[in-house]
Amino acid sequence: MMVEKVFPMTAEGKQKLEQELEHLKTVKRKEVVERIKIARSFGDLSENSEYDSAKDEQAFVEGRITTIENMIRNAKIIEEDADSAGKVSLGKTVTFIELPDGEEETYTIVGSAEADPFEGKISNDSPIAKSLIGKHVGDKVTVQTPGGEMFVEITKID
């Protein structure tokens, strides 16, 4: 029997996935079906790019619905525990300065299901998060990135 992958996430992240799933099922799915209907009315399906495009979008939407349902079904909500107090862990926001130039960066460490670097949320599987997890304020850490080594000092953990 295959073991399902567990998706660690915050309660907020799970809620966002549930909202996206609802939107896909109630709005997007209907829009795509309507696009297919309209494209069919154009006639010959063998050379109908609108039909092909709508079918591709339908496949994407259905695939995304399946993926989100799986993530929600296997979600493990990240909860604060006594062991993680004062150290970097899943669900925490960490601020560090890059050494030696002192450029400050802040990220929230989340599960891969809700990672969004543009919103400052990085996956616990990312090189930065892997290097920071378990560390404390004041720790100097070497982060192995695809672009080479980066040296940082943790300044704040929320």
PDB file of C-alpha atoms in Angstrom:
ATOM      1  CA  MET A   1       0.000   0.000   0.000  1.00  0.00           C
ATOM      2  CA  MET A   2       1.330   3.436  -0.936  1.00  0.00           C
ATOM      3  CA  VAL A   3       1.819   5.960   1.869  1.00  0.00           C
ATOM      4  CA  GLU A   4       0.205   9.352   1.165  1.00  0.00           C
ATOM      5  CA  LYS A   5       2.460  12.390   1.404  1.00  0.00           C
ATOM      6  CA  VAL A   6       1.677  14.616   4.385  1.00  0.00           C
ATOM      7  CA  PHE A   7       1.389  18.342   3.636  1.00  0.00           C
ATOM      8  CA  PRO A   8       2.397  20.462   6.634  1.00  0.00           C
ATOM      9  CA  MET A   9       0.657  23.845   6.518  1.00  0.00           C
ATOM     10  CA  THR A  10      -0.697  26.641   8.639  1.00  0.00           C
ATOM     11  CA  ALA A  11      -4.417  26.886   9.359  1.00  0.00           C
ATOM     12  CA  GLU A  12      -4.433  29.994   7.141  1.00  0.00           C
ATOM     13  CA  GLY A  13      -2.789  28.045   4.306  1.00  0.00           C
ATOM     14  CA  LYS A  14      -5.376  25.272   4.548  1.00  0.00           C
ATOM     15  CA  GLN A  15      -8.167  27.839   4.491  1.00  0.00           C
ATOM     16  CA  LYS A  16      -6.719  29.445   1.329  1.00  0.00           C
ATOM     17  CA  LEU A  17      -6.578  26.035  -0.364  1.00  0.00           C
ATOM     18  CA  GLU A  18     -10.192  25.360   0.620  1.00  0.00           C
ATOM     19  CA  GLN A  19     -11.219  28.721  -0.871  1.00  0.00           C
ATOM     20  CA  GLU A  20      -9.324  28.009  -4.095  1.00  0.00           C
ATOM     21  CA  LEU A  21     -10.947  24.574  -4.323  1.00  0.00           C
ATOM     22  CA  GLU A  22     -14.402  26.087  -3.845  1.00  0.00           C
ATOM     23  CA  HIS A  23     -13.707  28.682  -6.563  1.00  0.00           C
ATOM     24  CA  LEU A  24     -12.441  26.043  -8.984  1.00  0.00           C
ATOM     25  CA  LYS A  25     -15.464  23.803  -8.415  1.00  0.00           C
ATOM     26  CA  THR A  26     -18.187  26.453  -8.428  1.00  0.00           C
ATOM     27  CA  VAL A  27     -16.887  29.125 -10.801  1.00  0.00           C
ATOM     28  CA  LYS A  28     -13.954  28.035 -12.935  1.00  0.00           C
ATOM     29  CA  ARG A  29     -15.338  24.602 -13.813  1.00  0.00           C
ATOM     30  CA  LYS A  30     -18.587  26.158 -15.094  1.00  0.00           C
ATOM     31  CA  GLU A  31     -16.694  28.807 -17.090  1.00  0.00           C
ATOM     32  CA  VAL A  32     -14.627  26.123 -18.829  1.00  0.00           C
ATOM     33  CA  VAL A  33     -17.680  23.987 -19.631  1.00  0.00           C
ATOM     34  CA  GLU A  34     -19.320  27.063 -21.175  1.00  0.00           C
ATOM     35  CA  ARG A  35     -16.172  27.770 -23.240  1.00  0.00           C
ATOM     36  CA  ILE A  36     -16.227  24.187 -24.530  1.00  0.00           C
ATOM     37  CA  LYS A  37     -19.905  24.501 -25.439  1.00  0.00           C
ATOM     38  CA  ILE A  38     -19.284  27.730 -27.373  1.00  0.00           C
ATOM     39  CA  ALA A  39     -16.225  26.289 -29.127  1.00  0.00           C
ATOM     40  CA  ARG A  40     -18.208  23.202 -30.184  1.00  0.00           C
ATOM     41  CA  SER A  41     -20.738  25.456 -31.868  1.00  0.00           C
ATOM     42  CA  PHE A  42     -17.989  26.668 -34.238  1.00  0.00           C
ATOM     43  CA  GLY A  43     -18.150  23.341 -36.061  1.00  0.00           C
ATOM     44  CA  ASP A  44     -15.244  21.096 -37.107  1.00  0.00           C
ATOM     45  CA  LEU A  45     -13.397  20.141 -33.897  1.00  0.00           C
ATOM     46  CA  SER A  46     -10.293  18.865 -35.720  1.00  0.00           C
ATOM     47  CA  GLU A  47      -9.129  22.416 -36.532  1.00  0.00           C
ATOM     48  CA  ASN A  48     -10.815  24.295 -33.715  1.00  0.00           C
ATOM     49  CA  SER A  49      -8.158  26.021 -31.579  1.00  0.00           C
ATOM     50  CA  GLU A  50     -10.775  27.469 -29.204  1.00  0.00           C
ATOM     51  CA  TYR A  51     -12.021  23.956 -28.474  1.00  0.00           C
ATOM     52  CA  ASP A  52      -8.474  22.634 -27.956  1.00  0.00           C
ATOM     53  CA  SER A  53      -7.644  25.532 -25.649  1.00  0.00           C
ATOM     54  CA  ALA A  54     -10.815  25.041 -23.603  1.00  0.00           C
ATOM     55  CA  LYS A  55     -10.155  21.293 -23.285  1.00  0.00           C
ATOM     56  CA  ASP A  56      -6.571  22.017 -22.133  1.00  0.00           C
ATOM     57  CA  GLU A  57      -7.881  24.444 -19.530  1.00  0.00           C
ATOM     58  CA  GLN A  58     -10.453  21.885 -18.403  1.00  0.00           C
ATOM     59  CA  ALA A  59      -7.685  19.309 -17.913  1.00  0.00           C
ATOM     60  CA  PHE A  60      -5.662  21.840 -15.902  1.00  0.00           C
ATOM     61  CA  VAL A  61      -8.630  22.795 -13.691  1.00  0.00           C
ATOM     62  CA  GLU A  62      -9.556  19.162 -13.015  1.00  0.00           C
ATOM     63  CA  GLY A  63      -5.924  18.320 -12.246  1.00  0.00           C
ATOM     64  CA  ARG A  64      -5.656  21.263  -9.849  1.00  0.00           C
ATOM     65  CA  ILE A  65      -8.895  20.211  -8.108  1.00  0.00           C
ATOM     66  CA  THR A  66      -7.508  16.704  -7.594  1.00  0.00           C
ATOM     67  CA  THR A  67      -4.199  18.083  -6.296  1.00  0.00           C
ATOM     68  CA  ILE A  68      -5.858  20.462  -3.829  1.00  0.00           C
ATOM     69  CA  GLU A  69      -8.267  17.782  -2.587  1.00  0.00           C
ATOM     70  CA  ASN A  70      -5.265  15.532  -1.924  1.00  0.00           C
ATOM     71  CA  MET A  71      -3.394  18.325  -0.110  1.00  0.00           C
ATOM     72  CA  ILE A  72      -6.391  19.128   2.092  1.00  0.00           C
ATOM     73  CA  ARG A  73      -7.055  15.450   2.820  1.00  0.00           C
ATOM     74  CA  ASN A  74      -3.421  14.952   3.895  1.00  0.00           C
ATOM     75  CA  ALA A  75      -2.903  18.333   5.581  1.00  0.00           C
ATOM     76  CA  LYS A  76      -1.120  18.441   8.912  1.00  0.00           C
ATOM     77  CA  ILE A  77      -1.743  21.768  10.631  1.00  0.00           C
ATOM     78  CA  ILE A  78       1.418  23.267  12.107  1.00  0.00           C
ATOM     79  CA  GLU A  79       0.995  23.948  15.799  1.00  0.00           C
ATOM     80  CA  GLU A  80       3.303  25.721  18.238  1.00  0.00           C
ATOM     81  CA  ASP A  81       4.916  23.357  20.713  1.00  0.00           C
ATOM     82  CA  ALA A  82       7.149  23.943  23.739  1.00  0.00           C
ATOM     83  CA  ASP A  83      10.189  22.523  21.937  1.00  0.00           C
ATOM     84  CA  SER A  84      10.017  25.125  19.150  1.00  0.00           C
ATOM     85  CA  ALA A  85       9.914  28.186  21.436  1.00  0.00           C
ATOM     86  CA  GLY A  86      12.759  30.556  20.530  1.00  0.00           C
ATOM     87  CA  LYS A  87      13.993  28.599  17.552  1.00  0.00           C
ATOM     88  CA  VAL A  88      13.261  28.549  13.844  1.00  0.00           C
ATOM     89  CA  SER A  89      10.599  25.990  12.947  1.00  0.00           C
ATOM     90  CA  LEU A  90       7.676  25.412  10.622  1.00  0.00           C
ATOM     91  CA  GLY A  91       5.140  28.227  10.882  1.00  0.00           C
ATOM     92  CA  LYS A  92       7.626  30.743  12.300  1.00  0.00           C
ATOM     93  CA  THR A  93       8.681  34.003  10.689  1.00  0.00           C
ATOM     94  CA  VAL A  94      12.445  34.486  10.705  1.00  0.00           C
ATOM     95  CA  THR A  95      14.430  37.626   9.976  1.00  0.00           C
ATOM     96  CA  PHE A  96      18.114  37.450   9.163  1.00  0.00           C
ATOM     97  CA  ILE A  97      20.826  39.649   7.752  1.00  0.00           C
ATOM     98  CA  GLU A  98      23.021  38.501   4.951  1.00  0.00           C
ATOM     99  CA  LEU A  99      26.690  38.689   5.879  1.00  0.00           C
ATOM    100  CA  PRO A 100      28.841  40.665   5.278  1.00  0.00           C
ATOM    101  CA  ASP A 101      26.700  43.383   3.585  1.00  0.00           C
ATOM    102  CA  GLY A 102      23.880  43.325   6.150  1.00  0.00           C
ATOM    103  CA  GLU A 103      20.929  43.043   3.734  1.00  0.00           C
ATOM    104  CA  GLU A 104      17.898  42.081   5.855  1.00  0.00           C
ATOM    105  CA  GLU A 105      15.382  39.459   4.715  1.00  0.00           C
ATOM    106  CA  THR A 106      12.258  38.071   6.396  1.00  0.00           C
ATOM    107  CA  TYR A 107      10.494  34.814   5.550  1.00  0.00           C
ATOM    108  CA  THR A 108       7.773  32.665   7.036  1.00  0.00           C
ATOM    109  CA  ILE A 109       8.608  28.978   6.864  1.00  0.00           C
ATOM    110  CA  VAL A 110       5.615  26.977   5.648  1.00  0.00           C
ATOM    111  CA  GLY A 111       4.919  23.612   4.062  1.00  0.00           C
ATOM    112  CA  SER A 112       5.456  23.218   0.323  1.00  0.00           C
ATOM    113  CA  ALA A 113       1.694  23.366  -0.311  1.00  0.00           C
ATOM    114  CA  GLU A 114       1.486  27.036   0.668  1.00  0.00           C
ATOM    115  CA  ALA A 115       4.962  28.304  -0.252  1.00  0.00           C
ATOM    116  CA  ASP A 116       4.929  31.621  -2.111  1.00  0.00           C
ATOM    117  CA  PRO A 117       8.290  33.412  -2.156  1.00  0.00           C
ATOM    118  CA  PHE A 118       6.669  36.592  -3.523  1.00  0.00           C
ATOM    119  CA  GLU A 119       4.614  36.769  -0.308  1.00  0.00           C
ATOM    120  CA  GLY A 120       7.635  35.948   1.855  1.00  0.00           C
ATOM    121  CA  LYS A 121       6.571  32.335   2.451  1.00  0.00           C
ATOM    122  CA  ILE A 122       9.248  29.721   1.764  1.00  0.00           C
ATOM    123  CA  SER A 123       8.927  25.961   1.801  1.00  0.00           C
ATOM    124  CA  ASN A 124      10.458  23.987   4.647  1.00  0.00           C
ATOM    125  CA  ASP A 125      12.129  21.984   1.841  1.00  0.00           C
ATOM    126  CA  SER A 126      13.962  25.055   0.462  1.00  0.00           C
ATOM    127  CA  PRO A 127      17.727  25.365   1.031  1.00  0.00           C
ATOM    128  CA  ILE A 128      17.282  28.503   3.174  1.00  0.00           C
ATOM    129  CA  ALA A 129      14.626  26.958   5.434  1.00  0.00           C
ATOM    130  CA  LYS A 130      16.536  23.683   5.787  1.00  0.00           C
ATOM    131  CA  SER A 131      19.591  25.616   6.966  1.00  0.00           C
ATOM    132  CA  LEU A 132      17.644  27.822   9.407  1.00  0.00           C
ATOM    133  CA  ILE A 133      15.316  25.272  11.052  1.00  0.00           C
ATOM    134  CA  GLY A 134      16.384  24.548  14.615  1.00  0.00           C
ATOM    135  CA  LYS A 135      18.571  27.653  14.899  1.00  0.00           C
ATOM    136  CA  HIS A 136      18.187  30.565  17.372  1.00  0.00           C
ATOM    137  CA  VAL A 137      18.475  34.370  17.341  1.00  0.00           C
ATOM    138  CA  GLY A 138      22.140  35.327  17.033  1.00  0.00           C
ATOM    139  CA  ASP A 139      23.152  32.109  15.264  1.00  0.00           C
ATOM    140  CA  LYS A 140      25.344  32.534  12.199  1.00  0.00           C
ATOM    141  CA  VAL A 141      24.332  30.041   9.529  1.00  0.00           C
ATOM    142  CA  THR A 142      25.812  28.898   6.235  1.00  0.00           C
ATOM    143  CA  VAL A 143      23.083  28.385   3.644  1.00  0.00           C
ATOM    144  CA  GLN A 144      23.826  26.176   0.649  1.00  0.00           C
ATOM    145  CA  THR A 145      21.972  27.607  -2.356  1.00  0.00           C
ATOM    146  CA  PRO A 146      22.106  26.653  -6.039  1.00  0.00           C
ATOM    147  CA  GLY A 147      24.068  29.895  -6.563  1.00  0.00           C
ATOM    148  CA  GLY A 148      26.658  29.039  -3.911  1.00  0.00           C
ATOM    149  CA  GLU A 149      27.068  29.576  -0.189  1.00  0.00           C
ATOM    150  CA  MET A 150      25.346  32.417   1.630  1.00  0.00           C
ATOM    151  CA  PHE A 151      26.190  33.432   5.190  1.00  0.00           C
ATOM    152  CA  VAL A 152      23.439  34.857   7.419  1.00  0.00           C
ATOM    153  CA  GLU A 153      22.837  35.853  11.024  1.00  0.00           C
ATOM    154  CA  ILE A 154      19.386  35.343  12.543  1.00  0.00           C
ATOM    155  CA  THR A 155      18.126  38.563  14.113  1.00  0.00           C
ATOM    156  CA  LYS A 156      14.482  37.809  14.962  1.00  0.00           C
ATOM    157  CA  ILE A 157      12.077  34.862  15.221  1.00  0.00           C
ATOM    158  CA  ASP A 158       8.301  35.360  15.520  1.00  0.00           C
TER     159      ASP A 158
END
